[in-house]
Amino acid sequence: MKLITRYLISRLSIASLYALFALLALYSFFDIISEMGDLGKGSYGTAAMLQYVLLQIPAHIYELLPLAVLIGGLLTLSQLAANSELTVIRTSGMSNSDIIRILLRFGLIFAALTALLGEIGAPASARYADNLKAGAIDGKISAGSGGLWIKEQNDIINVQEMLPDRTLKGITVFHHSDGFTLTAETKAESAVVQQDGTWLLKNVSRSLIGEQAIRTEQHANESWPTGMKRRLLDVLLVDPNQMSVNALGAYISHLNDNHQQSTPYRIAWWRKLFYPVAAAVMALVALAFTPQSTRNGNLGLKLFLGIGLGLAFHFASRLFAYTSQLYAIPPFIAGSLPTIVFALLAVYLIRKQERR
């Protein structure tokens, strides 16, 4: 039994990785086409574009892993059925329940990889990719673990982070003279970008550096005019779908503490929590769409329907998260319903197969 288990999991994993590579090649091609319009802006050349596209790959892997599991599972199980290997495996004493347990183990391996990418790999690479592109196009910004650095006239500005509602956190402004002598340092706990482009700084502390002494000032609020373009700050803005579960949870708490609307982010939190489970569910869907016998000649049709169903899940799960906000669907249902529906569908089809 252990030999058969290792054989099935290795065949399923290899086929899923091949499917993933094919999907990544397709998505990367579309990314390159999409980025062609920005080539030549600033220092954003071919090398920077290719680096940007490569940095998008972890986020694509996160989104495509469940679909790759389904395609890899369908291809492998269909080949096993066509070669009568499934029949031999069953006659060797392995029941359908044993095969289901093997498929769940295979699915959970990829579910763990999906969760790891969603928490660590995808958010970090997406942030770095956005920083790279914005820095190449605009030239005067630098972003990394120390936040965003911007040079504007006689000011050097550092912003530690931007929340999804565009509130800036941890602002430091170094003012210097035309001779690059430091004249003042301004720190603000947070800031809000106004419609006219000015920043409303909160909890401001300023140190004025004179020739003989340093004078300090404290202000609860202060309006600071700046000619900085809003899109320069967007490099700090992270799409909720690219945030980790921990980051989403912290931001939801921030919104609740400030009595702000948090529904879109709670939906994203539940979706992120359930999305890795979809990899295990897709392994069961693959079994549900695998014919028990190839004598009926419906192998190709079932393979086509299974892949079509996987694509429907891939696109519908994101679409449902957006449309559910229009109908005030509870976040738990909005984030988990697609995965639950596909799990129930897989169980129903597998049980239907067993009754035949």
XYZ file of C-alpha atoms in Angstrom:
356
model
C 0.000 0.000 0.000
C 2.822 2.429 0.840
C 4.395 1.808 -2.558
C 1.103 2.560 -4.330
C 0.614 5.670 -2.171
C 4.064 7.023 -3.067
C 3.504 6.171 -6.727
C 0.163 7.988 -6.912
C 1.318 11.075 -4.993
C 4.482 11.379 -7.114
C 2.522 11.014 -10.382
C -0.097 13.530 -9.220
C 2.518 16.024 -7.995
C 4.612 15.901 -11.162
C 1.559 16.381 -13.394
C 0.360 19.290 -11.210
C 3.762 20.995 -11.422
C 3.755 20.622 -15.213
C 0.270 22.151 -15.309
C 1.445 24.975 -13.028
C 4.444 25.747 -15.266
C 2.179 25.871 -18.327
C -0.254 28.236 -16.592
C 2.592 30.431 -15.332
C 4.039 30.691 -18.840
C 0.646 31.848 -20.104
C 0.154 34.400 -17.315
C 3.727 35.694 -17.663
C 3.167 36.176 -21.393
C 0.064 38.254 -20.639
C 2.052 40.251 -18.042
C 4.733 41.055 -20.623
C 2.086 42.202 -23.116
C 0.498 44.359 -20.399
C 3.818 45.978 -19.448
C 4.790 46.897 -23.022
C 2.979 50.224 -22.689
C 5.246 51.345 -19.826
C 8.534 50.481 -21.523
C 10.757 53.520 -21.962
C 9.228 55.504 -19.097
C 12.082 56.705 -16.917
C 14.579 53.862 -16.575
C 11.911 51.176 -16.983
C 13.570 49.134 -19.704
C 13.418 45.511 -20.807
C 15.552 44.218 -17.908
C 13.425 45.998 -15.300
C 10.230 44.787 -16.988
C 11.417 41.155 -16.980
C 12.402 41.466 -13.329
C 8.976 42.906 -12.542
C 7.253 40.025 -14.364
C 9.382 37.455 -12.523
C 8.475 39.043 -9.186
C 4.782 38.593 -10.032
C 5.235 34.813 -10.300
C 4.789 33.972 -6.562
C 1.409 35.762 -6.563
C 0.408 33.873 -9.715
C 1.497 30.572 -8.177
C -0.664 31.308 -5.135
C -3.720 31.960 -7.308
C -3.106 29.075 -9.724
C -2.133 26.232 -7.392
C -5.696 24.896 -6.863
C -6.308 24.970 -10.621
C -2.972 23.220 -11.246
C -3.914 20.535 -8.704
C -7.194 19.934 -10.529
C -5.594 19.759 -13.984
C -2.720 17.585 -12.749
C -5.110 15.305 -10.907
C -7.444 14.971 -13.878
C -4.613 14.219 -16.295
C -2.980 11.669 -13.997
C -6.169 9.854 -12.996
C -7.410 9.845 -16.601
C -4.121 8.292 -17.759
C -4.329 5.705 -14.990
C -7.909 4.888 -15.985
C -7.036 4.692 -19.688
C -4.150 2.302 -18.958
C -6.364 0.236 -16.608
C -3.972 1.045 -13.745
C -6.828 2.279 -11.566
C -8.572 -1.040 -12.076
C -5.426 -2.927 -11.088
C -4.976 -0.705 -8.003
C -8.541 -1.404 -6.907
C -8.279 -5.151 -7.487
C -5.068 -5.205 -5.423
C -7.201 -4.461 -2.362
C -7.271 -0.635 -2.321
C -10.788 0.727 -1.835
C -12.195 3.983 -3.116
C -11.859 5.382 0.421
C -8.126 4.597 0.364
C -7.746 6.445 -2.950
C -9.656 9.416 -1.524
C -7.299 9.528 1.473
C -4.296 9.482 -0.865
C -5.775 12.315 -2.910
C -6.422 14.330 0.256
C -2.795 13.867 1.316
C -1.691 15.028 -2.115
C -4.072 17.999 -1.942
C -2.960 18.966 1.560
C 0.673 19.138 0.423
C -0.282 21.741 -2.149
C -2.672 23.414 0.316
C 0.262 23.925 2.703
C 2.338 25.383 -0.151
C -0.567 27.706 -1.063
C -0.889 28.915 2.535
C 2.877 29.508 2.796
C 2.927 31.555 -0.397
C -0.158 33.533 0.667
C 1.391 34.466 3.999
C 5.012 35.084 3.045
C 6.036 34.749 -0.593
C 3.297 36.480 -2.581
C 2.834 39.652 -0.431
C 6.585 40.283 -0.183
C 7.313 39.751 -3.892
C 4.293 41.812 -4.993
C 5.384 44.716 -2.784
C 8.953 44.527 -4.097
C 7.710 44.354 -7.703
C 5.590 47.488 -7.262
C 8.510 49.299 -5.609
C 10.832 48.300 -8.448
C 8.476 49.523 -11.161
C 7.588 52.794 -9.437
C 11.252 53.552 -8.727
C 12.269 52.823 -12.319
C 9.509 54.981 -13.826
C 9.663 57.949 -11.432
C 13.354 57.772 -10.618
C 13.223 59.792 -7.410
C 11.870 57.187 -5.039
C 13.384 54.267 -3.215
C 11.395 51.690 -1.281
C 12.367 48.762 0.851
C 12.198 47.456 4.404
C 12.757 51.018 5.671
C 9.636 52.323 3.928
C 9.403 54.762 1.034
C 12.037 57.461 0.481
C 11.197 60.433 -1.748
C 13.332 63.422 -2.740
C 11.352 66.602 -3.393
C 13.154 69.920 -3.810
C 14.828 70.614 -0.411
C 13.008 67.832 1.421
C 13.857 64.152 1.857
C 10.717 62.309 2.940
C 10.392 58.877 4.518
C 6.992 57.146 4.872
C 6.997 53.838 6.735
C 3.693 52.452 5.429
C 0.358 53.251 3.831
C -2.834 51.622 5.033
C -5.398 50.490 2.425
C -7.502 53.603 3.165
C -4.418 55.649 2.093
C -3.596 56.819 5.620
C 0.179 57.345 5.874
C 2.010 56.104 8.959
C 5.418 57.052 10.348
C 6.366 60.181 8.380
C 9.811 61.794 8.692
C 10.848 64.845 6.661
C 14.449 66.073 6.533
C 14.720 69.706 5.394
C 18.031 70.929 4.010
C 19.376 74.151 2.538
C 20.576 74.630 -1.024
C 24.028 73.738 0.286
C 22.660 70.437 1.657
C 22.969 71.536 5.285
C 20.318 69.947 7.505
C 18.037 72.723 8.800
C 15.066 70.854 10.296
C 13.585 67.449 10.955
C 9.833 66.885 11.113
C 8.205 63.724 12.441
C 4.502 62.919 12.282
C 2.668 59.897 13.613
C 0.295 59.797 10.626
C -0.988 61.846 7.713
C -3.976 62.028 5.412
C -3.570 63.198 1.813
C -6.174 65.903 1.114
C -8.006 66.443 -2.171
C -5.803 69.456 -3.037
C -2.645 67.354 -2.549
C -1.654 68.763 0.843
C -0.914 66.420 3.744
C -2.735 66.794 7.049
C -0.064 65.758 9.554
C -1.074 64.512 13.020
C 0.987 64.537 16.231
C 3.799 66.570 14.695
C 7.213 67.009 16.311
C 9.725 69.350 14.657
C 13.342 70.088 15.431
C 14.695 73.380 13.998
C 18.466 73.271 13.716
C 20.143 76.665 14.119
C 23.769 77.657 14.227
C 23.812 77.924 18.016
C 20.937 75.751 19.234
C 18.160 73.334 18.306
C 14.568 74.458 18.913
C 11.665 71.996 19.084
C 7.984 72.433 18.254
C 4.920 70.260 18.906
C 1.653 70.438 16.956
C -1.467 68.279 17.169
C -2.284 68.896 13.497
C -0.513 70.674 10.688
C -1.220 71.146 6.985
C 1.859 70.554 4.839
C 1.816 71.594 1.160
C 3.583 69.256 -1.244
C 3.674 68.812 -4.997
C 4.081 65.067 -4.669
C 1.956 62.975 -7.009
C -0.439 60.563 -5.331
C 0.719 57.651 -7.487
C 4.174 57.903 -5.915
C 2.579 56.883 -2.631
C 0.630 54.052 -4.235
C 3.845 52.034 -4.202
C 3.119 51.481 -0.485
C -0.476 50.448 -1.112
C -1.107 46.706 -1.037
C -4.121 45.045 -2.631
C -6.163 43.253 0.091
C -5.965 40.087 -2.024
C -2.163 40.258 -1.715
C -2.098 40.892 2.040
C -1.378 38.066 4.458
C -4.009 36.817 6.900
C -2.098 38.451 9.775
C -1.854 41.801 7.977
C -5.552 41.721 7.096
C -6.478 40.874 10.678
C -4.436 43.788 12.032
C -5.963 46.201 9.543
C -9.515 44.999 10.293
C -8.852 45.705 13.977
C -7.617 49.181 13.037
C -10.799 49.877 11.054
C -13.047 48.581 13.828
C -11.245 50.696 16.425
C -11.856 53.762 14.271
C -15.488 52.802 13.505
C -14.827 52.413 9.783
C -16.253 49.994 7.214
C -14.301 46.733 7.256
C -16.548 44.396 5.222
C -14.345 44.175 2.071
C -11.330 43.283 4.203
C -13.219 40.739 6.305
C -14.328 39.068 3.049
C -10.685 39.034 1.889
C -9.653 37.586 5.294
C -12.110 34.690 5.050
C -11.193 34.081 1.410
C -7.483 33.948 2.297
C -8.275 31.543 5.126
C -10.275 29.138 2.949
C -8.350 29.459 -0.312
C -5.595 26.918 0.551
C -8.336 24.355 1.321
C -9.372 24.663 -2.331
C -6.237 22.733 -3.337
C -7.427 19.679 -1.374
C -10.971 20.145 -2.696
C -9.701 20.207 -6.287
C -7.990 16.855 -5.759
C -11.409 15.390 -4.903
C -13.009 17.144 -7.883
C -10.381 15.462 -10.099
C -11.455 12.048 -8.799
C -15.131 12.930 -9.248
C -14.561 13.665 -12.948
C -12.417 10.590 -13.591
C -14.389 7.813 -15.357
C -14.408 4.476 -13.575
C -14.109 2.784 -16.963
C -12.963 3.968 -20.397
C -15.365 1.699 -22.238
C -18.008 4.402 -22.520
C -15.624 6.619 -24.481
C -16.379 9.692 -22.324
C -12.847 10.207 -20.998
C -12.132 13.318 -23.079
C -15.513 14.876 -22.279
C -15.091 14.409 -18.528
C -11.565 15.805 -18.707
C -12.844 18.877 -20.552
C -15.729 19.394 -18.084
C -13.411 19.035 -15.095
C -10.930 21.614 -16.386
C -13.800 23.952 -17.291
C -15.143 23.601 -13.757
C -11.723 24.440 -12.327
C -11.491 27.567 -14.460
C -14.997 28.523 -13.331
C -13.878 28.227 -9.692
C -10.709 30.237 -10.346
C -12.570 33.222 -11.789
C -15.897 32.910 -9.948
C -14.327 32.882 -6.474
C -12.846 36.345 -7.016
C -15.943 37.672 -8.756
C -18.198 36.420 -5.962
C -16.059 38.225 -3.361
C -16.777 41.521 -5.144
C -20.456 41.012 -5.991
C -21.299 39.751 -2.488
C -20.698 43.264 -1.157
C -23.582 44.542 -3.270
C -26.040 42.165 -1.609
C -24.708 42.474 1.969
C -23.735 38.788 2.131
C -21.954 37.998 5.446
C -18.153 37.953 5.029
C -17.818 34.342 6.190
C -20.215 33.125 3.507
C -18.739 35.413 0.852
C -15.216 34.193 1.536
C -15.925 30.487 2.007
C -18.965 29.655 -0.141
C -17.163 28.861 -3.455
C -14.831 26.389 -1.732
C -17.669 24.799 0.249
C -19.864 24.469 -2.865
C -17.096 22.748 -4.810
C -16.343 20.440 -1.875
C -20.006 19.383 -1.649
C -20.135 18.924 -5.427
C -17.062 16.672 -5.328
C -18.508 14.557 -2.492
C -21.837 14.217 -4.325
C -20.214 13.120 -7.613
C -17.876 10.658 -5.880
C -20.773 9.060 -3.990
C -22.757 8.940 -7.211
C -19.877 7.047 -8.841
C -19.733 4.581 -5.950
C -23.436 3.755 -6.252
C -23.036 2.701 -9.891
